[in-house]
Amino acid sequence: MSDLGRVLRLDARRTALLVAVPVLTGLGTAAACLSLSPPVAYWDNTVVALVNAVRFLGPAAAGLAAWTAVRERPLDYLRDLTARSPATGALFDLLLLSSAALVSYVVVTAVAVTVTLVHAHAGQPQPLGVLSGAGALVLHVVVGYLTGRVAPHRATAALVLAATSLWAALRIPGMSWWSLLPPAALPRIRLFTALRPEVFADQILWTTGLTAALILGYVMWATRRLLLVLPLAVALAATVSASLGLHDSGGGTVAPARAEPVCRRWPLTVCVHPALRDALAPLMEAATPLAARLNGTPGAFTKVEQRPSWEPVTVVGGVAGVHLDEDLSPGYAARAVRQISDGLKDARYCTAEGDSRGGYRALVDAWLLGDEPPAVTDTLTARRFASWTEQRRRDWLRLHFARYRACALGPRDFRTPRSTEGPRRGVLATRPA
C-alpha cells in the first residue's frame, strides 16, 4: 500500500503541468485575435480563427507532452511496483495533458466569442468547427506524448515540436484537400457564404479515429493484448473514411448562404449584409446625390442593395446593386457609388477606346459623383457644362441619357441648352400676329 501511495502522490504532483495553461492560452489567444478583424464580426470567421489557432497551439502542446513523457519515463519503475496495468500511467498522463490543453482552448474560444459579440456580428455559430479544433489539439497531445514514451531521448521534444510545426506550416488554405487535414488551414470566409458542416464532421471523425488508433496501438504494445486488434481496425477504418470524405470535398469548405439584410429607408432604401450594418449611413450619404441627379432618367434608382461578389453590379428596375469591401476600408462608400455609375454603361458600346474618346462621359461622371471635373481637350464644352446650374444639368441629362449610356456623347450634345430650359414665363410660344 505504501508503494501505491507513492505512485498516486507522483501522479498528483503532475498537476504542476497546469502551469502550461497560461502559456498555451496566451499563444492561442494571440493567434486567434490576429485572424479576427473588427469591426466586421462574422461567426464563420470566428470559427476559422479558432481552427487556425490550433496550428500554433498544437505544436506547442505536442512538444510539452513529449517533454513530459521523456522526463517521467525514468520513474516508471515505481508504477511497476503496483498491480496496475503498464498502460494505466500513460493513460493518466494523456488525460491530464489533454485536459490542460483543452482548458487553454476553452479560454481562447471564450475570448474569440466575446470579441465577436462586442462588435456587430452576423451569421450563425458553428459548434462542429469548435469541436474540430479541440479534436486536433488532443491529437497533437497524444502524438507528442506517445512519441516521448517510445523514444525517451532528450532531443525527442525538440524533434516533435519541429515536426508538428512543419506539418502545420504546410497547411495552405484552399490549395488542396491536404490543407483540410488537422490542423486545418481554412481561408477567410466571405460574406454571403458559410462553412460547410460536412467538412467539420469529417475532420472530427478523422481526429477521433486517429487518436483512438494511436492510443489503442500503444496499449496493445504495452500490454500485449491482441484483443485490441478489432477496435484498432475500426479506428483506422474511420480515419480512412474521413480522409476520403475530405478528399471528395476538393477543398470546398464554403457554400452560398442567404442573409437577411439590414436596411435604412430614408431618403433612399439602402440594404447591406447584417455584418456591415455600420456601412448604412456612409453609403446613404454617398448614394443620395447620385440618385437625385439620375431622377427622371432610365437609370434612376430608389434602392441600393449590396450583392455577393459573384453577382454582377447592375441598375435595373430602380435597384442599384453594389459590392462593398468586407473590411470597410476607407473610401468604400465612394467606390460603391462609382460602381453604380459604371453600371449605367452599355457594355455593347462602351469599349475602352470609345469610353475615353473626348472625355465627354467622364465630364458628366464627375458631376454625377461630385468629383473634380477632369481635364478634357474640348475646353469650350467643359466651360459651358460647368456654367450650367444643377437643375439645367439634370434636365439636360434626361434628354441625352441614351447617348450618355452608350458612351456616344459629343460636342453637339452640349450645344442645345435651350431645349432643357422649357418656355420662359410671360412669353408665348406662338408667333405674334
Coordinates of C-alpha atoms in Angstrom, one line a residue:
M1 CA 0.0 0.0 0.0
S2 CA 2.9 2.3 0.7
D3 CA 4.2 1.8 -2.9
L4 CA 0.8 2.5 -4.3
G5 CA 0.6 5.7 -2.2
R6 CA 3.9 6.9 -3.6
V7 CA 2.7 6.3 -7.2
L8 CA -0.5 8.2 -6.5
R9 CA 1.4 11.1 -5.0
L10 CA 3.7 11.1 -8.0
D11 CA 0.7 11.3 -10.4
A12 CA -0.8 14.1 -8.3
R13 CA 2.3 16.2 -8.5
R14 CA 1.9 16.2 -12.2
T15 CA -0.8 18.7 -11.8
A16 CA 2.1 21.2 -11.9
L17 CA 1.8 20.8 -15.7
L18 CA -1.2 23.1 -15.4
V19 CA 1.3 26.0 -15.4
A20 CA 1.4 25.4 -19.1
V21 CA -2.2 26.6 -19.4
P22 CA -1.3 30.3 -19.3
V23 CA 1.4 29.8 -21.9
L24 CA -0.9 27.9 -24.3
T25 CA -3.7 30.3 -23.6
G26 CA -1.6 33.3 -24.4
L27 CA -0.3 31.7 -27.6
G28 CA -3.7 30.6 -28.8
T29 CA -5.3 34.0 -28.0
A30 CA -2.7 35.9 -29.9
A31 CA -3.2 33.6 -32.9
A32 CA -7.0 33.8 -32.8
C33 CA -7.1 37.6 -32.4
L34 CA -4.8 38.0 -35.4
S35 CA -7.4 36.2 -37.6
L36 CA -10.2 38.3 -36.3
S37 CA -10.9 41.7 -38.0
P38 CA -13.2 44.0 -36.1
P39 CA -15.5 45.9 -36.6
V40 CA -16.8 43.3 -39.1
A41 CA -17.6 40.2 -37.0
Y42 CA -18.8 37.1 -38.9
W43 CA -19.4 33.9 -36.8
D44 CA -17.9 31.7 -39.5
N45 CA -14.6 33.7 -39.4
T46 CA -14.6 33.3 -35.6
V47 CA -14.6 29.6 -36.1
V48 CA -11.9 29.9 -38.7
A49 CA -9.8 31.9 -36.3
L50 CA -10.2 29.1 -33.6
V51 CA -9.3 26.4 -36.0
N52 CA -6.3 28.3 -37.3
A53 CA -5.1 28.9 -33.8
V54 CA -4.7 25.2 -33.3
R55 CA -1.9 25.4 -35.9
F56 CA 0.1 27.3 -33.2
L57 CA -1.4 25.6 -30.1
G58 CA -0.9 22.1 -31.5
P59 CA 2.9 22.0 -31.9
A60 CA 3.4 23.7 -28.5
A61 CA 1.1 21.2 -26.8
A62 CA 2.8 18.3 -28.6
G63 CA 6.3 19.5 -27.6
L64 CA 5.1 19.9 -24.0
A65 CA 3.6 16.4 -24.0
A66 CA 6.8 14.8 -25.4
W67 CA 8.9 16.6 -22.8
T68 CA 6.7 15.3 -20.1
A69 CA 6.9 11.8 -21.3
V70 CA 10.7 11.9 -21.6
R71 CA 11.0 13.4 -18.1
E72 CA 8.8 10.9 -16.4
R73 CA 10.0 7.8 -18.1
P74 CA 12.8 7.0 -15.6
L75 CA 10.2 6.9 -12.8
D76 CA 8.2 4.1 -14.5
Y77 CA 9.8 1.6 -12.1
L78 CA 7.6 2.9 -9.3
R79 CA 4.5 2.1 -11.3
D80 CA 5.8 -1.4 -11.9
L81 CA 5.6 -2.0 -8.2
T82 CA 1.8 -1.8 -8.2
A83 CA -0.7 -4.1 -9.6
R84 CA -1.9 -1.6 -12.2
S85 CA -1.7 -2.2 -15.9
P86 CA 1.5 -0.9 -17.5
A87 CA -0.6 1.4 -19.7
T88 CA -2.6 3.0 -16.8
G89 CA 0.1 5.6 -16.0
A90 CA 0.4 6.6 -19.7
L91 CA -3.4 6.9 -20.0
F92 CA -3.5 9.1 -16.8
D93 CA -0.8 11.3 -18.3
L94 CA -2.7 11.7 -21.5
L95 CA -5.8 12.6 -19.6
L96 CA -4.0 15.3 -17.6
L97 CA -2.2 16.7 -20.6
S98 CA -5.3 16.8 -22.8
S99 CA -7.3 18.4 -20.0
A100 CA -4.7 21.2 -19.7
A101 CA -4.6 21.8 -23.4
L102 CA -8.4 21.8 -23.6
V103 CA -8.7 24.3 -20.7
S104 CA -6.5 26.7 -22.7
Y105 CA -8.6 26.1 -25.8
V106 CA -11.8 26.9 -23.9
V107 CA -10.3 30.2 -22.7
V108 CA -9.2 31.1 -26.2
T109 CA -12.7 30.2 -27.5
A110 CA -14.3 32.4 -24.8
V111 CA -12.1 35.4 -25.8
A112 CA -12.9 34.9 -29.5
V113 CA -16.6 34.7 -28.8
T114 CA -16.5 37.8 -26.6
V115 CA -14.8 39.8 -29.3
T116 CA -17.4 38.7 -31.8
L117 CA -20.3 39.6 -29.5
V118 CA -18.9 43.0 -28.7
H119 CA -18.9 44.0 -32.4
A120 CA -21.8 44.0 -34.9
H121 CA -21.9 40.2 -35.5
A122 CA -23.8 38.2 -38.1
G123 CA -24.1 34.6 -39.3
Q124 CA -24.5 31.5 -37.2
P125 CA -22.0 29.8 -34.8
Q126 CA -20.6 26.5 -35.9
P127 CA -20.2 24.2 -32.9
L128 CA -18.7 21.4 -35.1
G129 CA -15.9 23.8 -36.0
V130 CA -15.1 24.4 -32.4
L131 CA -15.1 20.6 -31.7
S132 CA -12.9 20.1 -34.8
G133 CA -10.2 22.4 -33.3
A134 CA -10.4 20.7 -29.9
G135 CA -10.0 17.2 -31.5
A136 CA -7.0 18.4 -33.5
L137 CA -5.4 19.8 -30.3
V138 CA -5.9 16.5 -28.4
L139 CA -4.4 14.6 -31.3
H140 CA -1.3 16.7 -31.0
V141 CA -1.0 15.9 -27.3
V142 CA -1.4 12.2 -28.0
V143 CA 1.2 12.2 -30.8
G144 CA 3.7 14.2 -28.7
Y145 CA 3.3 12.1 -25.6
L146 CA 3.4 8.7 -27.2
T147 CA 6.5 9.7 -29.2
G148 CA 8.2 10.6 -26.0
R149 CA 7.2 7.3 -24.5
V150 CA 8.5 5.2 -27.4
A151 CA 11.7 7.3 -27.9
P152 CA 12.7 8.7 -24.5
H153 CA 15.6 10.9 -25.6
R154 CA 16.4 14.4 -24.7
A155 CA 16.0 15.6 -28.3
T156 CA 12.6 14.0 -28.7
A157 CA 10.6 17.0 -27.5
A158 CA 12.5 19.3 -29.9
L159 CA 12.0 17.0 -32.8
V160 CA 8.3 16.6 -32.0
L161 CA 8.0 20.4 -31.9
A162 CA 9.8 20.8 -35.2
A163 CA 7.9 18.1 -36.9
T164 CA 4.5 19.2 -35.8
S165 CA 5.3 22.9 -36.6
L166 CA 6.4 21.8 -40.1
W167 CA 3.2 19.9 -40.6
A168 CA 1.2 22.9 -39.5
A169 CA 3.2 25.3 -41.7
L170 CA 2.4 23.1 -44.8
R171 CA -1.3 24.0 -44.4
I172 CA -2.1 26.4 -47.2
P173 CA -5.7 27.4 -47.3
G174 CA -7.6 26.4 -50.4
M175 CA -4.6 24.7 -52.2
S176 CA -5.7 21.1 -51.9
W177 CA -7.6 18.7 -49.7
W178 CA -4.5 18.1 -47.7
S179 CA -5.0 21.6 -46.1
L180 CA -8.2 20.3 -44.6
L181 CA -6.4 17.6 -42.6
P182 CA -6.0 18.7 -38.9
P183 CA -4.6 21.1 -38.0
A184 CA -6.7 22.5 -40.9
A185 CA -6.0 25.8 -42.6
L186 CA -9.2 27.5 -43.6
P187 CA -9.5 30.6 -45.8
R188 CA -11.3 33.7 -44.6
I189 CA -15.0 33.3 -45.2
R190 CA -16.5 35.9 -47.4
L191 CA -19.9 37.4 -46.8
F192 CA -22.9 35.6 -48.3
T193 CA -21.1 32.3 -47.8
A194 CA -20.9 29.9 -44.9
L195 CA -18.8 27.0 -43.8
R196 CA -20.0 23.5 -44.7
P197 CA -20.7 21.4 -41.6
E198 CA -19.8 18.2 -43.5
V199 CA -16.2 19.3 -43.6
F200 CA -16.0 19.7 -39.9
A201 CA -17.8 16.4 -39.3
D202 CA -15.1 14.6 -41.4
Q203 CA -12.4 16.4 -39.5
I204 CA -13.8 15.3 -36.2
L205 CA -14.1 11.7 -37.4
W206 CA -10.5 11.9 -38.7
T207 CA -9.0 13.1 -35.5
T208 CA -11.1 10.8 -33.3
G209 CA -10.2 7.8 -35.4
L210 CA -6.5 8.5 -35.5
T211 CA -6.3 9.5 -31.8
A212 CA -8.1 6.2 -30.8
A213 CA -5.9 4.2 -33.1
L214 CA -2.7 5.7 -31.6
I215 CA -3.9 5.1 -28.0
L216 CA -5.1 1.5 -28.8
G217 CA -1.9 0.7 -30.6
Y218 CA 0.2 1.9 -27.7
V219 CA -1.9 0.0 -25.1
M220 CA -1.7 -3.2 -27.2
W221 CA 2.1 -2.7 -27.5
A222 CA 2.4 -2.2 -23.7
T223 CA 0.1 -4.9 -22.6
R224 CA 0.4 -7.4 -25.4
R225 CA -3.3 -7.8 -25.6
L226 CA -4.3 -8.9 -29.1
L227 CA -8.0 -8.4 -28.3
L228 CA -7.4 -4.7 -29.1
V229 CA -6.8 -5.5 -32.8
L230 CA -10.5 -5.3 -33.6
P231 CA -11.2 -1.8 -32.1
L232 CA -7.9 -0.7 -33.6
A233 CA -9.0 -1.7 -37.1
V234 CA -12.3 0.1 -36.6
A235 CA -10.5 3.3 -35.6
L236 CA -8.2 3.1 -38.6
A237 CA -11.2 2.5 -40.9
A238 CA -12.9 5.6 -39.5
T239 CA -9.8 7.6 -40.3
V240 CA -9.6 6.3 -43.8
S241 CA -13.3 7.0 -44.3
A242 CA -12.9 10.6 -43.1
S243 CA -9.9 11.0 -45.4
L244 CA -11.9 10.0 -48.4
G245 CA -14.7 12.4 -47.3
L246 CA -12.2 15.3 -47.1
H247 CA -10.7 14.3 -50.4
D248 CA -14.1 14.3 -52.1
S249 CA -14.8 17.8 -50.8
G250 CA -11.9 19.0 -53.1
G251 CA -11.1 21.9 -50.7
G252 CA -14.6 23.3 -50.9
T253 CA -15.2 24.4 -47.4
V254 CA -17.9 27.0 -48.1
A255 CA -21.3 27.3 -49.8
P256 CA -23.5 30.2 -50.7
A257 CA -25.7 31.3 -47.7
R258 CA -28.7 33.6 -47.6
A259 CA -28.6 36.5 -45.2
E260 CA -31.5 38.7 -44.2
P261 CA -30.2 42.2 -45.0
V262 CA -30.5 45.2 -42.7
C263 CA -31.9 48.3 -44.3
R264 CA -32.2 52.1 -43.8
R265 CA -35.2 53.5 -45.7
W266 CA -34.9 57.3 -45.9
P267 CA -34.3 59.2 -48.2
L268 CA -33.3 56.1 -50.2
T269 CA -33.6 52.4 -49.2
V270 CA -30.1 51.1 -48.6
C271 CA -29.7 47.4 -47.7
V272 CA -26.5 45.6 -46.7
H273 CA -25.3 42.4 -45.2
P274 CA -26.0 42.4 -41.4
A275 CA -22.3 42.2 -40.7
L276 CA -21.8 45.5 -42.5
R277 CA -24.6 47.5 -40.8
D278 CA -22.1 50.2 -39.9
A279 CA -21.9 51.0 -43.7
L280 CA -25.6 52.1 -43.9
A281 CA -25.1 55.8 -43.0
P282 CA -22.0 56.4 -45.2
L283 CA -23.5 54.6 -48.1
M284 CA -26.7 56.5 -47.8
E285 CA -24.9 59.8 -47.7
A286 CA -22.8 58.9 -50.8
A287 CA -25.6 57.5 -52.9
T288 CA -28.3 60.1 -52.3
P289 CA -26.8 62.9 -54.5
L290 CA -26.3 60.4 -57.4
A291 CA -29.9 59.2 -57.0
A292 CA -31.2 62.8 -57.1
R293 CA -29.3 63.6 -60.3
L294 CA -30.4 60.5 -62.0
N295 CA -34.1 61.0 -61.1
G296 CA -36.3 61.0 -64.1
T297 CA -33.8 59.1 -66.3
P298 CA -33.9 55.4 -67.2
G299 CA -31.0 55.0 -64.8
A300 CA -33.0 56.3 -61.8
F301 CA -32.9 54.2 -58.6
T302 CA -34.5 54.4 -55.2
K303 CA -32.8 51.4 -53.6
V304 CA -29.2 50.4 -53.1
E305 CA -28.6 46.8 -52.4
Q306 CA -25.3 45.0 -51.5
R307 CA -24.7 42.0 -53.7
P308 CA -22.4 39.0 -53.3
S309 CA -19.1 39.3 -55.1
W310 CA -20.0 36.7 -57.7
E311 CA -23.1 38.6 -58.8
P312 CA -22.8 41.5 -61.4
V313 CA -23.3 45.1 -60.4
T314 CA -26.4 46.5 -62.3
V315 CA -29.0 49.2 -62.1
V316 CA -32.3 47.6 -63.0
G317 CA -35.9 48.3 -62.0
G318 CA -34.9 51.2 -59.7
V319 CA -32.5 48.9 -57.7
A320 CA -28.7 49.6 -57.8
G321 CA -26.6 46.7 -56.8
V322 CA -23.1 47.3 -55.3
H323 CA -20.2 45.4 -53.9
L324 CA -18.7 46.5 -50.6
D325 CA -15.3 46.0 -49.1
E326 CA -15.8 43.5 -46.3
D327 CA -13.2 45.3 -44.1
L328 CA -14.9 48.6 -44.8
S329 CA -11.6 50.2 -45.8
P330 CA -11.5 54.0 -46.2
G331 CA -13.4 55.2 -49.3
Y332 CA -15.6 52.1 -49.6
A333 CA -18.8 54.2 -50.0
A334 CA -17.3 56.3 -52.8
R335 CA -16.2 53.2 -54.6
A336 CA -19.7 51.7 -54.3
V337 CA -21.3 54.8 -55.8
R338 CA -18.8 54.7 -58.6
Q339 CA -19.9 51.1 -59.3
I340 CA -23.4 52.4 -59.8
S341 CA -22.2 55.0 -62.3
D342 CA -20.2 52.3 -64.1
G343 CA -23.3 50.1 -64.1
L344 CA -25.1 52.6 -66.2
K345 CA -22.8 51.9 -69.2
D346 CA -24.0 49.8 -72.1
A347 CA -21.3 47.2 -72.4
R348 CA -22.1 46.7 -76.1
Y349 CA -21.0 50.2 -77.0
C350 CA -18.8 51.4 -74.2
T351 CA -15.5 49.9 -75.2
A352 CA -12.3 51.1 -73.6
E353 CA -11.5 53.3 -76.6
G354 CA -14.9 54.7 -77.1
D355 CA -15.4 55.4 -73.4
S356 CA -12.3 57.6 -73.2
R357 CA -12.5 59.3 -76.5
G358 CA -13.0 63.0 -76.0
G359 CA -13.7 62.6 -72.2
Y360 CA -17.3 63.8 -72.5
R361 CA -18.7 61.0 -70.5
A362 CA -16.0 61.5 -67.9
L363 CA -17.2 65.1 -67.7
V364 CA -20.7 64.0 -66.8
D365 CA -19.5 61.3 -64.5
A366 CA -17.5 63.8 -62.4
W367 CA -20.7 65.9 -62.0
L368 CA -22.8 62.8 -61.0
L369 CA -20.2 61.6 -58.5
G370 CA -19.4 65.0 -57.1
D371 CA -15.7 64.8 -58.2
E372 CA -13.5 67.5 -59.7
P373 CA -14.0 67.9 -63.4
P374 CA -11.4 66.1 -65.5
A375 CA -9.1 67.8 -68.0
V376 CA -10.6 67.4 -71.5
T377 CA -9.3 68.5 -74.8
D378 CA -12.6 70.4 -75.6
T379 CA -12.2 73.2 -73.1
L380 CA -15.1 75.2 -74.6
T381 CA -17.6 72.4 -73.9
A382 CA -16.1 71.8 -70.4
R383 CA -16.6 75.5 -69.5
R384 CA -20.1 75.5 -71.0
F385 CA -21.1 72.5 -68.9
A386 CA -19.5 74.0 -65.8
S387 CA -21.6 77.2 -66.2
W388 CA -24.9 75.4 -66.1
T389 CA -27.0 75.2 -63.0
E390 CA -27.7 72.0 -61.2
Q391 CA -31.3 71.8 -62.5
R392 CA -30.2 72.6 -66.0
R393 CA -27.7 69.7 -65.9
R394 CA -30.4 67.4 -64.7
D395 CA -32.8 68.4 -67.4
W396 CA -30.0 68.0 -70.0
L397 CA -29.2 64.5 -68.7
R398 CA -32.9 63.4 -69.1
L399 CA -32.7 64.4 -72.8
H400 CA -29.3 62.9 -73.5
F401 CA -29.3 59.9 -71.2
A402 CA -29.4 57.3 -74.1
R403 CA -26.2 58.8 -75.6
Y404 CA -24.6 59.0 -72.2
R405 CA -25.3 55.3 -71.6
A406 CA -23.9 54.4 -75.0
C407 CA -20.8 56.4 -74.4
A408 CA -21.7 58.4 -77.6
L409 CA -21.7 62.0 -76.3
G410 CA -20.1 64.6 -78.5
P411 CA -19.7 68.4 -78.5
R412 CA -23.0 68.9 -80.3
D413 CA -24.9 67.3 -77.4
F414 CA -23.7 70.2 -75.2
R415 CA -24.8 73.0 -77.6
T416 CA -28.5 72.7 -77.1
P417 CA -29.1 74.1 -73.7
R418 CA -32.3 76.0 -74.6
S419 CA -34.2 72.7 -75.1
T420 CA -33.6 71.9 -71.5
E421 CA -35.0 75.1 -70.1
G422 CA -38.6 74.9 -71.2
P423 CA -40.7 78.1 -72.2
R424 CA -39.9 81.3 -70.4
R425 CA -42.6 82.8 -68.2
G426 CA -44.7 85.5 -69.8
V427 CA -43.6 84.7 -73.3
L428 CA -46.0 83.0 -75.7
A429 CA -44.7 80.1 -77.7
T430 CA -46.6 81.2 -80.8
R431 CA -45.6 83.8 -83.4
P432 CA -47.0 87.4 -83.0
A433 CA -49.7 88.2 -85.4

